[in-house]
mmCIF file of C-alpha atoms in Angstrom:
data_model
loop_
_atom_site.group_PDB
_atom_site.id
_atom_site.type_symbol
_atom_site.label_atom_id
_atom_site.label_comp_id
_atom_site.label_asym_id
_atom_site.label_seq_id
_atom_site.Cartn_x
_atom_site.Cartn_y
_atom_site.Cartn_z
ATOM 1 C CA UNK A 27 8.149 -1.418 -8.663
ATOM 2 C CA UNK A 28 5.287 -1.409 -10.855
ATOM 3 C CA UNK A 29 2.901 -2.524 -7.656
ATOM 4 C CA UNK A 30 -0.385 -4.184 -8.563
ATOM 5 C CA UNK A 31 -0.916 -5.515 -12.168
ATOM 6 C CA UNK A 32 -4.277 -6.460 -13.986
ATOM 7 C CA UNK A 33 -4.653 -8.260 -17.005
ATOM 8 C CA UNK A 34 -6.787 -7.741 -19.318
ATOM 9 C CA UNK A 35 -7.652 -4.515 -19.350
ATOM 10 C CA UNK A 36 -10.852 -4.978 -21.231
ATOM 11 C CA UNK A 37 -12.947 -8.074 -22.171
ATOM 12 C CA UNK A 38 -16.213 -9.135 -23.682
ATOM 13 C CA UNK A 39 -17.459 -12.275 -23.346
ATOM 14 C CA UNK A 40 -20.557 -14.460 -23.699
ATOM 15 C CA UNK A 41 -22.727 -16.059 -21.307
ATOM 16 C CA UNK A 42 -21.202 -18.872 -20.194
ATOM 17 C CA UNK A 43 -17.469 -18.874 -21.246
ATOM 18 C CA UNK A 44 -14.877 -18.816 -19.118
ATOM 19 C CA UNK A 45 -12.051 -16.923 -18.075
ATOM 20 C CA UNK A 46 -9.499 -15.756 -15.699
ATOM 21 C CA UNK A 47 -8.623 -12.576 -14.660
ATOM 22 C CA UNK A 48 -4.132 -12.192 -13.894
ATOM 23 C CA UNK A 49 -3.178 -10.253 -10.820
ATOM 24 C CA UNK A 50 -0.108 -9.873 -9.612
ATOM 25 C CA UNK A 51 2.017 -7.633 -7.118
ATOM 26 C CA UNK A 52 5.709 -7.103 -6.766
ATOM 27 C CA UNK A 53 5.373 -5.292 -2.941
ATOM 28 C CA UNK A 54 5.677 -9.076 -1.137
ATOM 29 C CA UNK A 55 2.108 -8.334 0.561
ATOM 30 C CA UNK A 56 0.744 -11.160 1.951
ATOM 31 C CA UNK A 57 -2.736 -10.418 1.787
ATOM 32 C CA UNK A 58 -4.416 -9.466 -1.674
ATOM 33 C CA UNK A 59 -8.674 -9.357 -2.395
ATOM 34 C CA UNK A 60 -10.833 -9.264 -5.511
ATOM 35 C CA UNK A 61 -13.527 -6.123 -5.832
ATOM 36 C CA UNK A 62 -16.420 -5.648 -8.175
ATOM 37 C CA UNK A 63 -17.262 -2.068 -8.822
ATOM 38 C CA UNK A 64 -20.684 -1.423 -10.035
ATOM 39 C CA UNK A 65 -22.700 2.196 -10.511
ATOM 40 C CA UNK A 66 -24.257 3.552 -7.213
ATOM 41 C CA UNK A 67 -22.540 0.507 -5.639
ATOM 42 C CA UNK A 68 -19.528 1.408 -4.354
ATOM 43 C CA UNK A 69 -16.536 -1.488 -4.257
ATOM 44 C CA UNK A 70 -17.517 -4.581 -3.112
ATOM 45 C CA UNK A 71 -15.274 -7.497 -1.788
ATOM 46 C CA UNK A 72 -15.753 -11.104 -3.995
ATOM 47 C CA UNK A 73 -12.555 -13.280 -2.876
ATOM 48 C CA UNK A 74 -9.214 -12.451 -0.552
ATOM 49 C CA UNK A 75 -6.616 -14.286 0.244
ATOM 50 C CA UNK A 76 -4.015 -13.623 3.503
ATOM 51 C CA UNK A 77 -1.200 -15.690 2.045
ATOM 52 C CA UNK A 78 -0.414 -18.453 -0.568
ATOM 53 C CA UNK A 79 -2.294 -21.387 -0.030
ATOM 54 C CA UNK A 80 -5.072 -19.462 1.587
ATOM 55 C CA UNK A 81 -8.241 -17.580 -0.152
ATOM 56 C CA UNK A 82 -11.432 -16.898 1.496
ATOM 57 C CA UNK A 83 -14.903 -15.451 0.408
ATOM 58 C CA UNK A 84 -15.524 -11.858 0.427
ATOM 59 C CA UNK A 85 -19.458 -10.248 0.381
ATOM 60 C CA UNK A 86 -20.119 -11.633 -3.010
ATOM 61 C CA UNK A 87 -18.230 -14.506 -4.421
ATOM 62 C CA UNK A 88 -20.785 -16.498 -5.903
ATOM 63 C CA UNK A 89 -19.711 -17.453 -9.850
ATOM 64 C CA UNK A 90 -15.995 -16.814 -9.083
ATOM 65 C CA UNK A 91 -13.276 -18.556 -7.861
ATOM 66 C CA UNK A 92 -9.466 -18.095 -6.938
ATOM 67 C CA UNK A 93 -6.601 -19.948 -6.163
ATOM 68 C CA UNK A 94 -3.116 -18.438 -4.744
ATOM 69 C CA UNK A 95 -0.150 -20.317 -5.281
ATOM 70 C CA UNK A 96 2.549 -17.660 -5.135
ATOM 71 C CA UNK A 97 2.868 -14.471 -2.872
ATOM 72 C CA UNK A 98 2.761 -12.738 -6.039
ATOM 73 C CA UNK A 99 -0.158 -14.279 -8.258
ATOM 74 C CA UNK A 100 -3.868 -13.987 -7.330
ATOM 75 C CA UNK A 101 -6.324 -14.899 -10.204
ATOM 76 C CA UNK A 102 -9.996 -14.577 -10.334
ATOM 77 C CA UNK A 103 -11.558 -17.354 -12.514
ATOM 78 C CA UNK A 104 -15.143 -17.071 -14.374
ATOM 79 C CA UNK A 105 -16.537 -20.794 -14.797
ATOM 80 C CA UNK A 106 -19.473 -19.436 -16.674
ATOM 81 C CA UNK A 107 -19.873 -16.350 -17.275
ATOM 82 C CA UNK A 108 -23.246 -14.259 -16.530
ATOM 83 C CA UNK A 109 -24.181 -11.245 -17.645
ATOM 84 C CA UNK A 110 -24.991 -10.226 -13.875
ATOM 85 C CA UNK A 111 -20.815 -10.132 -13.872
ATOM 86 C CA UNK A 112 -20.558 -7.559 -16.401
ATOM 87 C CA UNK A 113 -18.936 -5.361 -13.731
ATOM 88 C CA UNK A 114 -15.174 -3.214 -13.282
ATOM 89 C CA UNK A 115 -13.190 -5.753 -11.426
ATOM 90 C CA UNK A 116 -10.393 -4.587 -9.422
ATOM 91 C CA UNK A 117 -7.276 -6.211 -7.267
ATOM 92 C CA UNK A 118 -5.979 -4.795 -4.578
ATOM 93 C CA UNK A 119 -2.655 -6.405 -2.024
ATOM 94 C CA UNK A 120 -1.221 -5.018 1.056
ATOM 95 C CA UNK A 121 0.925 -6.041 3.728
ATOM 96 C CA UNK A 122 -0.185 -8.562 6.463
ATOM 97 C CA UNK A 123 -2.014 -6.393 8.607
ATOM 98 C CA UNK A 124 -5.619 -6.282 8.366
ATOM 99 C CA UNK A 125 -6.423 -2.292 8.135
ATOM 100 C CA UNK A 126 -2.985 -1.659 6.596
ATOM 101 C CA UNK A 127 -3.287 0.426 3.399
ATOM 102 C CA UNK A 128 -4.768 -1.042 0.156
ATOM 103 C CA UNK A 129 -3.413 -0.471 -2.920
ATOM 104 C CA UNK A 130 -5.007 -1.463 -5.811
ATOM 105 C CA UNK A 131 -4.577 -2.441 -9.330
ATOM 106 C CA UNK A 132 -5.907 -0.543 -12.867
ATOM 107 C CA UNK A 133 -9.068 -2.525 -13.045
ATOM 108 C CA UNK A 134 -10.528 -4.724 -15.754
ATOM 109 C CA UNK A 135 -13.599 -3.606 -17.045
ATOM 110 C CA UNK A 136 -15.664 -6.781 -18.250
ATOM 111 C CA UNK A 137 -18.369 -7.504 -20.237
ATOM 112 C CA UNK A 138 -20.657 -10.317 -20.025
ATOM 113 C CA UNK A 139 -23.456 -10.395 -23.518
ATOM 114 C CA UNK B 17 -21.645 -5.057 11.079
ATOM 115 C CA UNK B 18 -19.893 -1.756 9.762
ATOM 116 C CA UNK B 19 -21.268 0.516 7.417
ATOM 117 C CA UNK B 20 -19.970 3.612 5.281
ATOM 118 C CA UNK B 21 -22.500 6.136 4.194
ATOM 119 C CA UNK B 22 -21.464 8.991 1.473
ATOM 120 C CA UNK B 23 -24.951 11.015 1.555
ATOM 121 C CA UNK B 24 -23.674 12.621 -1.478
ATOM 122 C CA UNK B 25 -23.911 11.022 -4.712
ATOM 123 C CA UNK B 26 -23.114 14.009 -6.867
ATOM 124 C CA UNK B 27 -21.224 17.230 -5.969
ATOM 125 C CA UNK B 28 -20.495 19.987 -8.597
ATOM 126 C CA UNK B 29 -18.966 23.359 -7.780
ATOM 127 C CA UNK B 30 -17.162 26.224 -9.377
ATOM 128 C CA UNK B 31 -13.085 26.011 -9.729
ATOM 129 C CA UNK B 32 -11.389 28.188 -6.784
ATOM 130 C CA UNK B 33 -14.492 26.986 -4.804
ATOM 131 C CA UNK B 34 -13.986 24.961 -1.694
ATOM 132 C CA UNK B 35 -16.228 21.818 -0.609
ATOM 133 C CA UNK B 36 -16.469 19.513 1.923
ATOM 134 C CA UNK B 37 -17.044 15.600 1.049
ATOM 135 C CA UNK B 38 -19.167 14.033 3.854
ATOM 136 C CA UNK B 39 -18.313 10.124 5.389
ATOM 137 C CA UNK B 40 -20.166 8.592 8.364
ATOM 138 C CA UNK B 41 -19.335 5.328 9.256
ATOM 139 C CA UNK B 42 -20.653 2.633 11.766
ATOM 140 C CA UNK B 43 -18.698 0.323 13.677
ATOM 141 C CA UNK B 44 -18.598 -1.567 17.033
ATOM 142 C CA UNK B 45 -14.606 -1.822 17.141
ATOM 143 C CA UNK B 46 -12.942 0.244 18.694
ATOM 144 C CA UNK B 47 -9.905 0.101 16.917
ATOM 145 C CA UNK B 48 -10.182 0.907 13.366
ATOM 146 C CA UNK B 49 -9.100 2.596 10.341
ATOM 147 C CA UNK B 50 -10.513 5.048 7.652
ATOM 148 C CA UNK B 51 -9.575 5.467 4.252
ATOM 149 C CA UNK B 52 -10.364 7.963 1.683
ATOM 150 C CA UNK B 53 -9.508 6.760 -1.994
ATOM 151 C CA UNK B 54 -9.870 8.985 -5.557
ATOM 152 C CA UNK B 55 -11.181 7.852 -8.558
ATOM 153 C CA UNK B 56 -10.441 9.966 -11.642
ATOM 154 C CA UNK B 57 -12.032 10.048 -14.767
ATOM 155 C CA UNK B 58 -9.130 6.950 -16.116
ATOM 156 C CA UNK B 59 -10.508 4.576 -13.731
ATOM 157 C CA UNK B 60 -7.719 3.787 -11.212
ATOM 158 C CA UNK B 61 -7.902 3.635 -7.608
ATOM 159 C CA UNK B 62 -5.962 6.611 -5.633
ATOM 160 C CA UNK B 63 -4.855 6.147 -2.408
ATOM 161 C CA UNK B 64 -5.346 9.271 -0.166
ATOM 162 C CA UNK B 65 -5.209 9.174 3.364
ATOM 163 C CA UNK B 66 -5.516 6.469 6.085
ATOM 164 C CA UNK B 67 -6.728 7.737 10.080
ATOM 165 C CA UNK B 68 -6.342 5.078 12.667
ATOM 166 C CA UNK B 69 -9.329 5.840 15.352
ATOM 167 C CA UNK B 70 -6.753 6.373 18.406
ATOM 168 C CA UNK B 71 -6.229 9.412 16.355
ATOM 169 C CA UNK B 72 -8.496 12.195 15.824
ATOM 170 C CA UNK B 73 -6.068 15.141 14.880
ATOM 171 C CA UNK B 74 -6.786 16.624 11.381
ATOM 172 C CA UNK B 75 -4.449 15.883 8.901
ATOM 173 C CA UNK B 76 -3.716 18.622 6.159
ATOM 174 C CA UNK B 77 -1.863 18.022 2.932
ATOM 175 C CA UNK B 78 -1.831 20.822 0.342
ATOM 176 C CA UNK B 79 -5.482 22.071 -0.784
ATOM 177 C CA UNK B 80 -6.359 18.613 1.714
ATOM 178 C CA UNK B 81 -7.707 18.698 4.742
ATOM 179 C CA UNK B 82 -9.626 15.955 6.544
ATOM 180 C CA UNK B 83 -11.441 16.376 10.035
ATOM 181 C CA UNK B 84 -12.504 13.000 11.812
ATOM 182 C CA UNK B 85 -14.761 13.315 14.821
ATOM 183 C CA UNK B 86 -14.956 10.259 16.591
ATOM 184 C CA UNK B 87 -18.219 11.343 18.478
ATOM 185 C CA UNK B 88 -20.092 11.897 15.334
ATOM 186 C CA UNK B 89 -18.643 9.053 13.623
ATOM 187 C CA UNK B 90 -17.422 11.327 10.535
ATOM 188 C CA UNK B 91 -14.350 11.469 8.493
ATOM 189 C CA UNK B 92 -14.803 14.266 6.485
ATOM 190 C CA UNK B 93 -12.983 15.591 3.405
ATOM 191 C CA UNK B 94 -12.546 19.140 2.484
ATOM 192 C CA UNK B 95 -10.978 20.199 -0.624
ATOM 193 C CA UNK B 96 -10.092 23.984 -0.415
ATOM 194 C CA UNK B 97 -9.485 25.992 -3.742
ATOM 195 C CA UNK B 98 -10.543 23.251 -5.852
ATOM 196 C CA UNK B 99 -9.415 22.462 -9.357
ATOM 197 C CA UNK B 100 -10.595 20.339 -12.478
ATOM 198 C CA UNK B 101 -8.287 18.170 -11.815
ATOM 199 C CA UNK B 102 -10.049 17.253 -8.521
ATOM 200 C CA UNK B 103 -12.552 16.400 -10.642
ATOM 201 C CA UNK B 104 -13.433 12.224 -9.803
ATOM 202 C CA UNK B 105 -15.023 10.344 -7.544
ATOM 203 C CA UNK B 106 -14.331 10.125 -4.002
ATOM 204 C CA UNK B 107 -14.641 7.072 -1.819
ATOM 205 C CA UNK B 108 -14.388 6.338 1.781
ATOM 206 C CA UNK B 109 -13.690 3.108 3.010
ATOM 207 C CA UNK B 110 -13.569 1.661 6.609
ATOM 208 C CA UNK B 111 -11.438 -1.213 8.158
ATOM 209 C CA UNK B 112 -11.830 -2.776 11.784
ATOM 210 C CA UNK B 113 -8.803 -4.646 13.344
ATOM 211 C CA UNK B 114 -9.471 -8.254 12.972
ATOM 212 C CA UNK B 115 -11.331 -8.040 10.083
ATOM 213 C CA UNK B 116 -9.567 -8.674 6.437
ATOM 214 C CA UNK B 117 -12.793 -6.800 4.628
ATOM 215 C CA UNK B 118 -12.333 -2.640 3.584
ATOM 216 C CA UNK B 119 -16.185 -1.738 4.044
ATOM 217 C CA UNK B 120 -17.008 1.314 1.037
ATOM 218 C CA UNK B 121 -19.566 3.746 0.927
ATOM 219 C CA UNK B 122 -20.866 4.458 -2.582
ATOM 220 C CA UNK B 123 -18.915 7.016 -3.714
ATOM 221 C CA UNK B 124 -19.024 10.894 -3.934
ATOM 222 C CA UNK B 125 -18.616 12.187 -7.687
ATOM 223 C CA UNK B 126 -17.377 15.855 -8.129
ATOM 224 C CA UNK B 127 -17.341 17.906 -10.596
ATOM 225 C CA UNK B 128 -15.130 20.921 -10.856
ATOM 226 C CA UNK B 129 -16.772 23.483 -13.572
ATOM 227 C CA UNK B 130 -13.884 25.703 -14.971
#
């Protein structure tokens, strides 16, 4: 298994481009979420989702969005990019149950000029 | 609402030393689950240990030891002999039943001084 993927691993990009970050799982967890890291900050939740079809918002999702239309794919898209986002983002999936354990993806570390 | 607190934002101690990694936590559930995850120097996200709060026996694993005390709402983490490698930074992370968000505290960085 190689559990929870994250593409890229690195990325620079001006304000206001766009991108998407890839996340995918091969565990069949239903439920998979979208973290920001930031110094002194601890993790912080932007988007989840419980199941394909269904995403939610987290603490701070403002200036992201997601979409899951497979079990295994959960991306995080960047409509314009800020440099308020320059930030480690990080998935994370697990199985149905809401305090079952998290496991969580290498992290992308992106920067917004 | 729940709330993590790691009152220490920078640890640094002497290899073979042992220390203790504090976590309070608030919460109005009664069932709920704690989390401790390590961060090493690479970046990625470690899974350590998860306590449910029906259960406040210490767990040990290894050089590992965790003590959870319900009535002081702590879920402490005590490394014992400690090595570089344990150098990182520790976070504990709380999840209520019913809710799909893993509240963090801020983090714990140690630093193991050969």
């Amino acid at each position: 298994n190689a559990g929870v993927t994250q593409t890229p691993k690195f990325q620079v990009l001006k304000t206001g481009q766009s991108m998407t970050l890839q996340c995918a799982q091969d565990m069949n967890h239903e439920y998979m979420s979208w973290y920001r890291q930031d110094p002194g900050m601890g993790l912080r939740l932007i988007h989840y989702s419980v199941g394909a079809g269904i995403t939610d918002q987290g603490e701070v999702p403002n200036g992201y969005n997601v979409s899951r239309s497979t079990t295994e794919d959960f991306p995080l898209r960047l409509l314009s990019a800020a440099p308020s986002q320059t930030s480690v983002y990080f998935c994370a999936s697990r199985l149905a149950g809401t305090t079952d354990t998290q496991y969580f993806g290498p992290g992308t570390r992106l920067t917004v000029l | 609402a729940q709330k993590v607190t790691q009152a220490q934002t920078e640890i640094s101690v002497v290899e073979k030393e042992d220390v203790t990694l504090d976590c309070v936590y608030e919460t109005r559930d009664t069932t709920y689950y704690l989390f401790w995850y390590k961060q090493p120097p690479s970046g990625e996200l470690v899974f350590l240990i998860r306590r449910n709060s029906f259960d406040e026996q210490n767990e040990i694993s290894g050089r590992y030891s965790w003590n959870f005390q319900k009535s002081t709402s702590s879920f402490n983490f005590t490394i014992t002999a400690s090595q570089v490698v344990d150098s990182a930074v520790y976070f504990c992370a709380l999840g209520e039943a019913g809710s799909y968000q893993l509240t963090f505290g801020k983090g714990t960085k140690l630093s193991v001084i050969p």
